[in-house]
């Protein structure tokens, strides 16, 4: 139990007394007088427990629970927690009342998540290579100006996802394959390598990057 949580203490007591009454009902609801006589305790002690006026000493509570058919091993800890809750409520630990403790935890968790996301974005931005450019979206960026053509002049020319020799390779083009590009994107120097944005109509986002020195300008087919 958390200290200072008056609402939680009251909840513990309500749960305890409710379950205790259910135990009495399961034993055919014997009267206070009958219980007291059976366990050789005063009616006041039994009445105090079931009326919620106070939890008697542990031996008396044990006698009552066992008489009603309960297992003391299952009730012992609950009785002690209820006694602690009762003491705190009687001591006036009602301020500050948490009201909706779940809301406080939700706000804290939400703020933490936002802060974590912001830090993650900052770290990601810091680690991202300055020269790396995302492949463009063809739906927003149609062909601009003339379409150009080139042929591959090496045996195997990688097509990269990004203008970066360390970026993932989409596929490889073989010698003499024809590729097309347009005027929308300028060639980019990255780590001493010149990259060219080429059109890849069969692979989203339909623009990727190749090393310019793997290409040779050629006439486009009519």
C-alpha atoms as an extended CHARMM CRD file, in Angstrom:
* protein
*
       222  EXT
         1         1  UNK       CA              0.0000000000        0.0000000000        0.0000000000  PROA      1               0.0000000000
         2         2  UNK       CA              1.2400000000        3.4360000000       -0.8790000000  PROA      2               0.0000000000
         3         3  UNK       CA              1.3570000000        5.9510000000        1.9220000000  PROA      3               0.0000000000
         4         4  UNK       CA             -0.8650000000        9.0010000000        1.7480000000  PROA      4               0.0000000000
         5         5  UNK       CA             -3.3930000000        7.4060000000       -0.6080000000  PROA      5               0.0000000000
         6         6  UNK       CA             -6.5830000000        7.9000000000        1.4090000000  PROA      6               0.0000000000
         7         7  UNK       CA             -8.7900000000        6.7560000000       -1.4520000000  PROA      7               0.0000000000
         8         8  UNK       CA             -6.7910000000        3.5160000000       -1.7940000000  PROA      8               0.0000000000
         9         9  UNK       CA             -7.0470000000        2.8240000000        1.9500000000  PROA      9               0.0000000000
        10        10  UNK       CA            -10.8040000000        3.1880000000        1.8550000000  PROA      10              0.0000000000
        11        11  UNK       CA            -10.9420000000        0.8720000000       -1.1280000000  PROA      11              0.0000000000
        12        12  UNK       CA             -8.9420000000       -1.7680000000        0.7780000000  PROA      12              0.0000000000
        13        13  UNK       CA            -11.3900000000       -1.5840000000        3.6660000000  PROA      13              0.0000000000
        14        14  UNK       CA            -14.4720000000       -1.7770000000        1.4630000000  PROA      14              0.0000000000
        15        15  UNK       CA            -13.0650000000       -4.8140000000       -0.3020000000  PROA      15              0.0000000000
        16        16  UNK       CA            -12.1370000000       -6.5010000000        2.9600000000  PROA      16              0.0000000000
        17        17  UNK       CA            -15.5060000000       -5.9780000000        4.6480000000  PROA      17              0.0000000000
        18        18  UNK       CA            -17.3740000000       -6.9530000000        1.4930000000  PROA      18              0.0000000000
        19        19  UNK       CA            -15.5010000000      -10.2350000000        1.1930000000  PROA      19              0.0000000000
        20        20  UNK       CA            -15.9630000000      -10.8810000000        4.9000000000  PROA      20              0.0000000000
        21        21  UNK       CA            -19.7160000000      -10.5230000000        4.5270000000  PROA      21              0.0000000000
        22        22  UNK       CA            -19.6620000000      -12.8840000000        1.5480000000  PROA      22              0.0000000000
        23        23  UNK       CA            -17.8490000000      -15.4300000000        3.7340000000  PROA      23              0.0000000000
        24        24  UNK       CA            -20.5810000000      -15.1280000000        6.3650000000  PROA      24              0.0000000000
        25        25  UNK       CA            -23.2730000000      -15.6080000000        3.7050000000  PROA      25              0.0000000000
        26        26  UNK       CA            -21.5080000000      -18.7480000000        2.4770000000  PROA      26              0.0000000000
        27        27  UNK       CA            -21.9180000000      -20.1010000000        6.0410000000  PROA      27              0.0000000000
        28        28  UNK       CA            -25.6950000000      -19.4630000000        5.9370000000  PROA      28              0.0000000000
        29        29  UNK       CA            -25.4050000000      -16.0130000000        7.5510000000  PROA      29              0.0000000000
        30        30  UNK       CA            -25.1230000000      -16.9330000000       11.2370000000  PROA      30              0.0000000000
        31        31  UNK       CA            -26.0640000000      -14.1820000000       13.6840000000  PROA      31              0.0000000000
        32        32  UNK       CA            -23.4960000000      -12.2040000000       15.6540000000  PROA      32              0.0000000000
        33        33  UNK       CA            -24.7230000000      -13.9050000000       18.8370000000  PROA      33              0.0000000000
        34        34  UNK       CA            -24.2840000000      -17.3810000000       17.3080000000  PROA      34              0.0000000000
        35        35  UNK       CA            -20.7660000000      -16.6370000000       16.0790000000  PROA      35              0.0000000000
        36        36  UNK       CA            -19.7700000000      -15.1320000000       19.4260000000  PROA      36              0.0000000000
        37        37  UNK       CA            -21.0780000000      -18.1320000000       21.3440000000  PROA      37              0.0000000000
        38        38  UNK       CA            -19.3880000000      -20.6400000000       19.0440000000  PROA      38              0.0000000000
        39        39  UNK       CA            -15.9290000000      -19.0680000000       19.3800000000  PROA      39              0.0000000000
        40        40  UNK       CA            -16.3260000000      -17.9620000000       22.9910000000  PROA      40              0.0000000000
        41        41  UNK       CA            -15.9270000000      -14.2670000000       22.1830000000  PROA      41              0.0000000000
        42        42  UNK       CA            -18.0720000000      -11.3300000000       23.1100000000  PROA      42              0.0000000000
        43        43  UNK       CA            -20.8650000000      -10.2690000000       20.8250000000  PROA      43              0.0000000000
        44        44  UNK       CA            -19.3710000000       -6.7780000000       20.7810000000  PROA      44              0.0000000000
        45        45  UNK       CA            -16.1130000000       -8.0440000000       19.2820000000  PROA      45              0.0000000000
        46        46  UNK       CA            -17.9500000000       -9.9080000000       16.5190000000  PROA      46              0.0000000000
        47        47  UNK       CA            -20.3360000000       -7.0100000000       15.9520000000  PROA      47              0.0000000000
        48        48  UNK       CA            -17.5200000000       -4.4890000000       15.6630000000  PROA      48              0.0000000000
        49        49  UNK       CA            -15.9110000000       -6.5400000000       12.9050000000  PROA      49              0.0000000000
        50        50  UNK       CA            -19.0170000000       -7.0290000000       10.7780000000  PROA      50              0.0000000000
        51        51  UNK       CA            -20.3380000000       -3.5180000000       11.3300000000  PROA      51              0.0000000000
        52        52  UNK       CA            -17.0440000000       -1.9590000000       10.2580000000  PROA      52              0.0000000000
        53        53  UNK       CA            -16.5320000000       -0.2190000000       13.5900000000  PROA      53              0.0000000000
        54        54  UNK       CA            -13.0840000000       -1.7390000000       13.9220000000  PROA      54              0.0000000000
        55        55  UNK       CA            -10.9930000000       -4.8470000000       13.3570000000  PROA      55              0.0000000000
        56        56  UNK       CA            -10.5440000000       -6.8400000000       16.6020000000  PROA      56              0.0000000000
        57        57  UNK       CA             -7.2120000000       -8.3600000000       17.6500000000  PROA      57              0.0000000000
        58        58  UNK       CA             -5.8790000000      -10.9970000000       15.2820000000  PROA      58              0.0000000000
        59        59  UNK       CA             -6.7270000000      -14.0860000000       17.4040000000  PROA      59              0.0000000000
        60        60  UNK       CA            -10.3960000000      -13.0910000000       17.5000000000  PROA      60              0.0000000000
        61        61  UNK       CA            -10.4890000000      -12.3930000000       13.7720000000  PROA      61              0.0000000000
        62        62  UNK       CA             -8.9010000000      -15.7560000000       13.0870000000  PROA      62              0.0000000000
        63        63  UNK       CA            -11.4990000000      -17.5340000000       15.2090000000  PROA      63              0.0000000000
        64        64  UNK       CA            -14.3060000000      -15.7940000000       13.3440000000  PROA      64              0.0000000000
        65        65  UNK       CA            -12.9300000000      -16.5520000000        9.8830000000  PROA      65              0.0000000000
        66        66  UNK       CA            -12.2150000000      -20.1980000000       10.6680000000  PROA      66              0.0000000000
        67        67  UNK       CA            -15.6710000000      -20.6360000000       12.1900000000  PROA      67              0.0000000000
        68        68  UNK       CA            -17.1880000000      -19.3450000000        8.9460000000  PROA      68              0.0000000000
        69        69  UNK       CA            -15.1610000000      -21.8590000000        6.9380000000  PROA      69              0.0000000000
        70        70  UNK       CA            -12.3880000000      -19.5800000000        5.7480000000  PROA      70              0.0000000000
        71        71  UNK       CA             -8.7200000000      -20.5570000000        5.5020000000  PROA      71              0.0000000000
        72        72  UNK       CA             -6.6250000000      -18.3690000000        7.7630000000  PROA      72              0.0000000000
        73        73  UNK       CA             -3.6470000000      -18.7130000000        5.4310000000  PROA      73              0.0000000000
        74        74  UNK       CA             -5.6630000000      -17.0000000000        2.7190000000  PROA      74              0.0000000000
        75        75  UNK       CA             -6.9200000000      -14.2470000000        5.0140000000  PROA      75              0.0000000000
        76        76  UNK       CA             -3.9750000000      -13.4780000000        7.2690000000  PROA      76              0.0000000000
        77        77  UNK       CA             -2.2470000000      -10.9710000000        5.0010000000  PROA      77              0.0000000000
        78        78  UNK       CA             -5.5210000000       -9.3590000000        4.0070000000  PROA      78              0.0000000000
        79        79  UNK       CA             -6.4650000000       -8.8250000000        7.6410000000  PROA      79              0.0000000000
        80        80  UNK       CA             -3.1370000000       -7.1280000000        8.3230000000  PROA      80              0.0000000000
        81        81  UNK       CA             -3.4550000000       -4.8900000000        5.2730000000  PROA      81              0.0000000000
        82        82  UNK       CA             -7.0030000000       -3.9460000000        6.2750000000  PROA      82              0.0000000000
        83        83  UNK       CA             -5.8240000000       -3.1320000000        9.7960000000  PROA      83              0.0000000000
        84        84  UNK       CA             -3.0890000000       -0.8690000000        8.4060000000  PROA      84              0.0000000000
        85        85  UNK       CA             -5.5770000000        0.8240000000        6.0970000000  PROA      85              0.0000000000
        86        86  UNK       CA             -7.9940000000        1.3260000000        8.9720000000  PROA      86              0.0000000000
        87        87  UNK       CA             -5.2820000000        2.9370000000       11.0930000000  PROA      87              0.0000000000
        88        88  UNK       CA             -4.3070000000        5.3450000000        8.3250000000  PROA      88              0.0000000000
        89        89  UNK       CA             -7.8960000000        6.3630000000        7.6360000000  PROA      89              0.0000000000
        90        90  UNK       CA             -8.5020000000        6.9700000000       11.3360000000  PROA      90              0.0000000000
        91        91  UNK       CA             -5.3120000000        9.0010000000       11.5340000000  PROA      91              0.0000000000
        92        92  UNK       CA             -6.8270000000       11.3570000000        8.9890000000  PROA      92              0.0000000000
        93        93  UNK       CA             -4.5400000000       10.6180000000        6.0530000000  PROA      93              0.0000000000
        94        94  UNK       CA             -6.9860000000       12.1960000000        3.6700000000  PROA      94              0.0000000000
        95        95  UNK       CA             -4.9340000000       15.0270000000        2.2640000000  PROA      95              0.0000000000
        96        96  UNK       CA             -3.9600000000       15.2510000000       -0.4530000000  PROA      96              0.0000000000
        97        97  UNK       CA             -6.6040000000       12.9230000000       -1.7920000000  PROA      97              0.0000000000
        98        98  UNK       CA             -5.3440000000       11.4880000000       -5.0610000000  PROA      98              0.0000000000
        99        99  UNK       CA             -8.7790000000       11.6510000000       -6.6650000000  PROA      99              0.0000000000
       100       100  UNK       CA             -7.8090000000        9.9220000000       -9.8980000000  PROA      100             0.0000000000
       101       101  UNK       CA             -4.3410000000        8.4190000000       -9.3990000000  PROA      101             0.0000000000
       102       102  UNK       CA             -4.5680000000        6.6550000000      -12.7330000000  PROA      102             0.0000000000
       103       103  UNK       CA             -4.8030000000       10.0530000000      -14.4330000000  PROA      103             0.0000000000
       104       104  UNK       CA             -1.5610000000       11.2040000000      -12.8290000000  PROA      104             0.0000000000
       105       105  UNK       CA              0.2210000000        8.0680000000      -13.9970000000  PROA      105             0.0000000000
       106       106  UNK       CA             -1.2690000000        8.4670000000      -17.4810000000  PROA      106             0.0000000000
       107       107  UNK       CA             -0.0590000000       12.0460000000      -17.7600000000  PROA      107             0.0000000000
       108       108  UNK       CA              3.4160000000       11.0910000000      -16.5570000000  PROA      108             0.0000000000
       109       109  UNK       CA              3.5580000000        8.1950000000      -19.0190000000  PROA      109             0.0000000000
       110       110  UNK       CA              2.3450000000       10.3990000000      -21.8790000000  PROA      110             0.0000000000
       111       111  UNK       CA              4.8730000000       13.1320000000      -21.1570000000  PROA      111             0.0000000000
       112       112  UNK       CA              7.6360000000       10.5450000000      -20.9000000000  PROA      112             0.0000000000
       113       113  UNK       CA              6.6230000000        9.0560000000      -24.2400000000  PROA      113             0.0000000000
       114       114  UNK       CA              6.6100000000       12.4830000000      -25.9070000000  PROA      114             0.0000000000
       115       115  UNK       CA             10.0060000000       13.3400000000      -24.4730000000  PROA      115             0.0000000000
       116       116  UNK       CA             11.4100000000        9.9840000000      -25.5220000000  PROA      116             0.0000000000
       117       117  UNK       CA             10.0660000000       10.4410000000      -29.0470000000  PROA      117             0.0000000000
       118       118  UNK       CA             11.5660000000       13.9340000000      -29.2430000000  PROA      118             0.0000000000
       119       119  UNK       CA             14.9490000000       12.7220000000      -28.0540000000  PROA      119             0.0000000000
       120       120  UNK       CA             14.7720000000        9.8450000000      -30.5330000000  PROA      120             0.0000000000
       121       121  UNK       CA             14.0800000000       12.2480000000      -33.3820000000  PROA      121             0.0000000000
       122       122  UNK       CA             16.9650000000       14.4890000000      -32.3540000000  PROA      122             0.0000000000
       123       123  UNK       CA             19.3450000000       11.5480000000      -32.1520000000  PROA      123             0.0000000000
       124       124  UNK       CA             18.1370000000       10.2240000000      -35.4910000000  PROA      124             0.0000000000
       125       125  UNK       CA             18.6360000000       13.6280000000      -37.0990000000  PROA      125             0.0000000000
       126       126  UNK       CA             22.1230000000       13.9290000000      -35.6560000000  PROA      126             0.0000000000
       127       127  UNK       CA             23.1480000000       10.4930000000      -36.9060000000  PROA      127             0.0000000000
       128       128  UNK       CA             21.6440000000       10.8260000000      -40.3650000000  PROA      128             0.0000000000
       129       129  UNK       CA             24.2770000000       11.6700000000      -43.0090000000  PROA      129             0.0000000000
       130       130  UNK       CA             23.9390000000       15.2610000000      -44.1490000000  PROA      130             0.0000000000
       131       131  UNK       CA             24.3460000000       14.2390000000      -47.7800000000  PROA      131             0.0000000000
       132       132  UNK       CA             21.7100000000       11.5150000000      -47.7290000000  PROA      132             0.0000000000
       133       133  UNK       CA             18.5680000000       12.3770000000      -49.6900000000  PROA      133             0.0000000000
       134       134  UNK       CA             15.3690000000       10.3670000000      -49.6190000000  PROA      134             0.0000000000
       135       135  UNK       CA             14.2270000000        9.0260000000      -52.9640000000  PROA      135             0.0000000000
       136       136  UNK       CA             11.5060000000       11.3450000000      -54.3170000000  PROA      136             0.0000000000
       137       137  UNK       CA              7.8330000000       10.5220000000      -54.5760000000  PROA      137             0.0000000000
       138       138  UNK       CA              6.8870000000       10.2530000000      -58.2580000000  PROA      138             0.0000000000
       139       139  UNK       CA              3.2340000000       10.9890000000      -57.5260000000  PROA      139             0.0000000000
       140       140  UNK       CA              4.2420000000       14.4610000000      -56.3760000000  PROA      140             0.0000000000
       141       141  UNK       CA              7.2260000000       14.9280000000      -58.6970000000  PROA      141             0.0000000000
       142       142  UNK       CA              6.4850000000       14.1610000000      -62.3700000000  PROA      142             0.0000000000
       143       143  UNK       CA              9.0870000000       14.2790000000      -65.1100000000  PROA      143             0.0000000000
       144       144  UNK       CA             10.3890000000       17.8140000000      -65.4640000000  PROA      144             0.0000000000
       145       145  UNK       CA             11.9280000000       19.0410000000      -68.6890000000  PROA      145             0.0000000000
       146       146  UNK       CA             13.4200000000       16.6250000000      -71.1740000000  PROA      146             0.0000000000
       147       147  UNK       CA             13.8750000000       12.9560000000      -70.4630000000  PROA      147             0.0000000000
       148       148  UNK       CA             17.4920000000       11.8230000000      -70.7910000000  PROA      148             0.0000000000
       149       149  UNK       CA             18.9170000000        8.4040000000      -71.4510000000  PROA      149             0.0000000000
       150       150  UNK       CA             22.1570000000        6.6460000000      -70.6480000000  PROA      150             0.0000000000
       151       151  UNK       CA             23.6250000000        3.1890000000      -70.9170000000  PROA      151             0.0000000000
       152       152  UNK       CA             25.5140000000        1.2370000000      -68.3030000000  PROA      152             0.0000000000
       153       153  UNK       CA             29.2080000000        1.0010000000      -69.1410000000  PROA      153             0.0000000000
       154       154  UNK       CA             30.3180000000       -1.4250000000      -66.4290000000  PROA      154             0.0000000000
       155       155  UNK       CA             29.5540000000       -5.1060000000      -66.0070000000  PROA      155             0.0000000000
       156       156  UNK       CA             27.5110000000       -4.5400000000      -62.8720000000  PROA      156             0.0000000000
       157       157  UNK       CA             26.1530000000       -1.1400000000      -61.7830000000  PROA      157             0.0000000000
       158       158  UNK       CA             24.3320000000       -0.9720000000      -58.4240000000  PROA      158             0.0000000000
       159       159  UNK       CA             21.0850000000        0.9550000000      -58.0960000000  PROA      159             0.0000000000
       160       160  UNK       CA             20.9690000000        2.4520000000      -54.5970000000  PROA      160             0.0000000000
       161       161  UNK       CA             18.0220000000        3.4460000000      -52.4750000000  PROA      161             0.0000000000
       162       162  UNK       CA             19.8280000000        6.6630000000      -51.5070000000  PROA      162             0.0000000000
       163       163  UNK       CA             22.7100000000        8.7000000000      -52.9420000000  PROA      163             0.0000000000
       164       164  UNK       CA             25.2170000000        7.0400000000      -50.6620000000  PROA      164             0.0000000000
       165       165  UNK       CA             27.7020000000        4.2350000000      -51.4220000000  PROA      165             0.0000000000
       166       166  UNK       CA             26.8220000000        2.7420000000      -48.0120000000  PROA      166             0.0000000000
       167       167  UNK       CA             23.0810000000        2.7390000000      -48.7330000000  PROA      167             0.0000000000
       168       168  UNK       CA             21.1910000000       -0.4410000000      -49.5120000000  PROA      168             0.0000000000
       169       169  UNK       CA             21.2590000000       -1.7050000000      -53.0750000000  PROA      169             0.0000000000
       170       170  UNK       CA             17.9150000000       -2.0930000000      -54.8230000000  PROA      170             0.0000000000
       171       171  UNK       CA             19.2480000000       -4.1070000000      -57.7670000000  PROA      171             0.0000000000
       172       172  UNK       CA             22.1100000000       -4.1460000000      -60.2480000000  PROA      172             0.0000000000
       173       173  UNK       CA             22.1160000000       -3.1060000000      -63.8880000000  PROA      173             0.0000000000
       174       174  UNK       CA             24.2350000000       -4.9580000000      -66.4270000000  PROA      174             0.0000000000
       175       175  UNK       CA             26.3830000000       -3.5220000000      -69.1850000000  PROA      175             0.0000000000
       176       176  UNK       CA             24.5350000000       -1.8160000000      -72.0390000000  PROA      176             0.0000000000
       177       177  UNK       CA             21.2400000000       -1.6210000000      -70.1770000000  PROA      177             0.0000000000
       178       178  UNK       CA             19.3770000000        1.5880000000      -70.9110000000  PROA      178             0.0000000000
       179       179  UNK       CA             18.3080000000        3.8540000000      -68.0740000000  PROA      179             0.0000000000
       180       180  UNK       CA             16.3820000000        7.1530000000      -68.0730000000  PROA      180             0.0000000000
       181       181  UNK       CA             16.4930000000       10.2650000000      -65.9190000000  PROA      181             0.0000000000
       182       182  UNK       CA             15.1210000000       13.7970000000      -66.0700000000  PROA      182             0.0000000000
       183       183  UNK       CA             15.9170000000       17.3400000000      -64.9710000000  PROA      183             0.0000000000
       184       184  UNK       CA             14.0880000000       17.2710000000      -61.6700000000  PROA      184             0.0000000000
       185       185  UNK       CA             17.0700000000       16.1760000000      -59.5690000000  PROA      185             0.0000000000
       186       186  UNK       CA             20.5960000000       17.4220000000      -59.7870000000  PROA      186             0.0000000000
       187       187  UNK       CA             23.5520000000       15.0890000000      -59.5520000000  PROA      187             0.0000000000
       188       188  UNK       CA             24.8800000000       14.8410000000      -56.0090000000  PROA      188             0.0000000000
       189       189  UNK       CA             28.4020000000       14.4620000000      -54.7120000000  PROA      189             0.0000000000
       190       190  UNK       CA             28.5600000000       12.1340000000      -51.7120000000  PROA      190             0.0000000000
       191       191  UNK       CA             31.8810000000       11.1130000000      -50.1800000000  PROA      191             0.0000000000
       192       192  UNK       CA             33.6760000000       11.8850000000      -53.4240000000  PROA      192             0.0000000000
       193       193  UNK       CA             31.2100000000        9.9550000000      -55.5710000000  PROA      193             0.0000000000
       194       194  UNK       CA             28.8320000000       11.6110000000      -58.0570000000  PROA      194             0.0000000000
       195       195  UNK       CA             25.3120000000       10.1530000000      -57.9320000000  PROA      195             0.0000000000
       196       196  UNK       CA             22.5160000000       10.5830000000      -60.4640000000  PROA      196             0.0000000000
       197       197  UNK       CA             18.7810000000       10.1250000000      -59.8180000000  PROA      197             0.0000000000
       198       198  UNK       CA             17.4490000000        7.6220000000      -62.3520000000  PROA      198             0.0000000000
       199       199  UNK       CA             13.9040000000        6.5790000000      -63.0470000000  PROA      199             0.0000000000
       200       200  UNK       CA             12.9160000000        3.0880000000      -61.8790000000  PROA      200             0.0000000000
       201       201  UNK       CA              9.2450000000        2.8290000000      -62.8940000000  PROA      201             0.0000000000
       202       202  UNK       CA              8.8820000000       -0.7450000000      -61.5970000000  PROA      202             0.0000000000
       203       203  UNK       CA             10.2110000000        0.0020000000      -58.1080000000  PROA      203             0.0000000000
       204       204  UNK       CA              8.7110000000        2.4820000000      -55.6910000000  PROA      204             0.0000000000
       205       205  UNK       CA              9.1890000000        5.3730000000      -55.3320000000  PROA      205             0.0000000000
       206       206  UNK       CA             10.2130000000        5.1190000000      -59.0050000000  PROA      206             0.0000000000
       207       207  UNK       CA             13.3910000000        7.1670000000      -58.5390000000  PROA      207             0.0000000000
       208       208  UNK       CA             16.6580000000        5.7190000000      -57.2370000000  PROA      208             0.0000000000
       209       209  UNK       CA             20.3360000000        6.5030000000      -57.5100000000  PROA      209             0.0000000000
       210       210  UNK       CA             23.2940000000        5.2780000000      -59.5240000000  PROA      210             0.0000000000
       211       211  UNK       CA             26.9360000000        6.3050000000      -59.7300000000  PROA      211             0.0000000000
       212       212  UNK       CA             27.3020000000        8.7100000000      -62.6300000000  PROA      212             0.0000000000
       213       213  UNK       CA             30.6120000000        7.2150000000      -63.7400000000  PROA      213             0.0000000000
       214       214  UNK       CA             28.8350000000        3.8960000000      -64.3720000000  PROA      214             0.0000000000
       215       215  UNK       CA             26.7210000000        5.6130000000      -67.0390000000  PROA      215             0.0000000000
       216       216  UNK       CA             27.2600000000        7.1070000000      -70.4530000000  PROA      216             0.0000000000
       217       217  UNK       CA             24.7990000000        9.5020000000      -72.0510000000  PROA      217             0.0000000000
       218       218  UNK       CA             23.0240000000        7.9110000000      -74.9890000000  PROA      218             0.0000000000
       219       219  UNK       CA             20.2230000000        8.7260000000      -77.4020000000  PROA      219             0.0000000000
       220       220  UNK       CA             16.7550000000        7.8350000000      -76.1870000000  PROA      220             0.0000000000
       221       221  UNK       CA             14.8380000000        5.3140000000      -78.2520000000  PROA      221             0.0000000000
       222       222  UNK       CA             12.1180000000        6.8820000000      -80.4220000000  PROA      222             0.0000000000
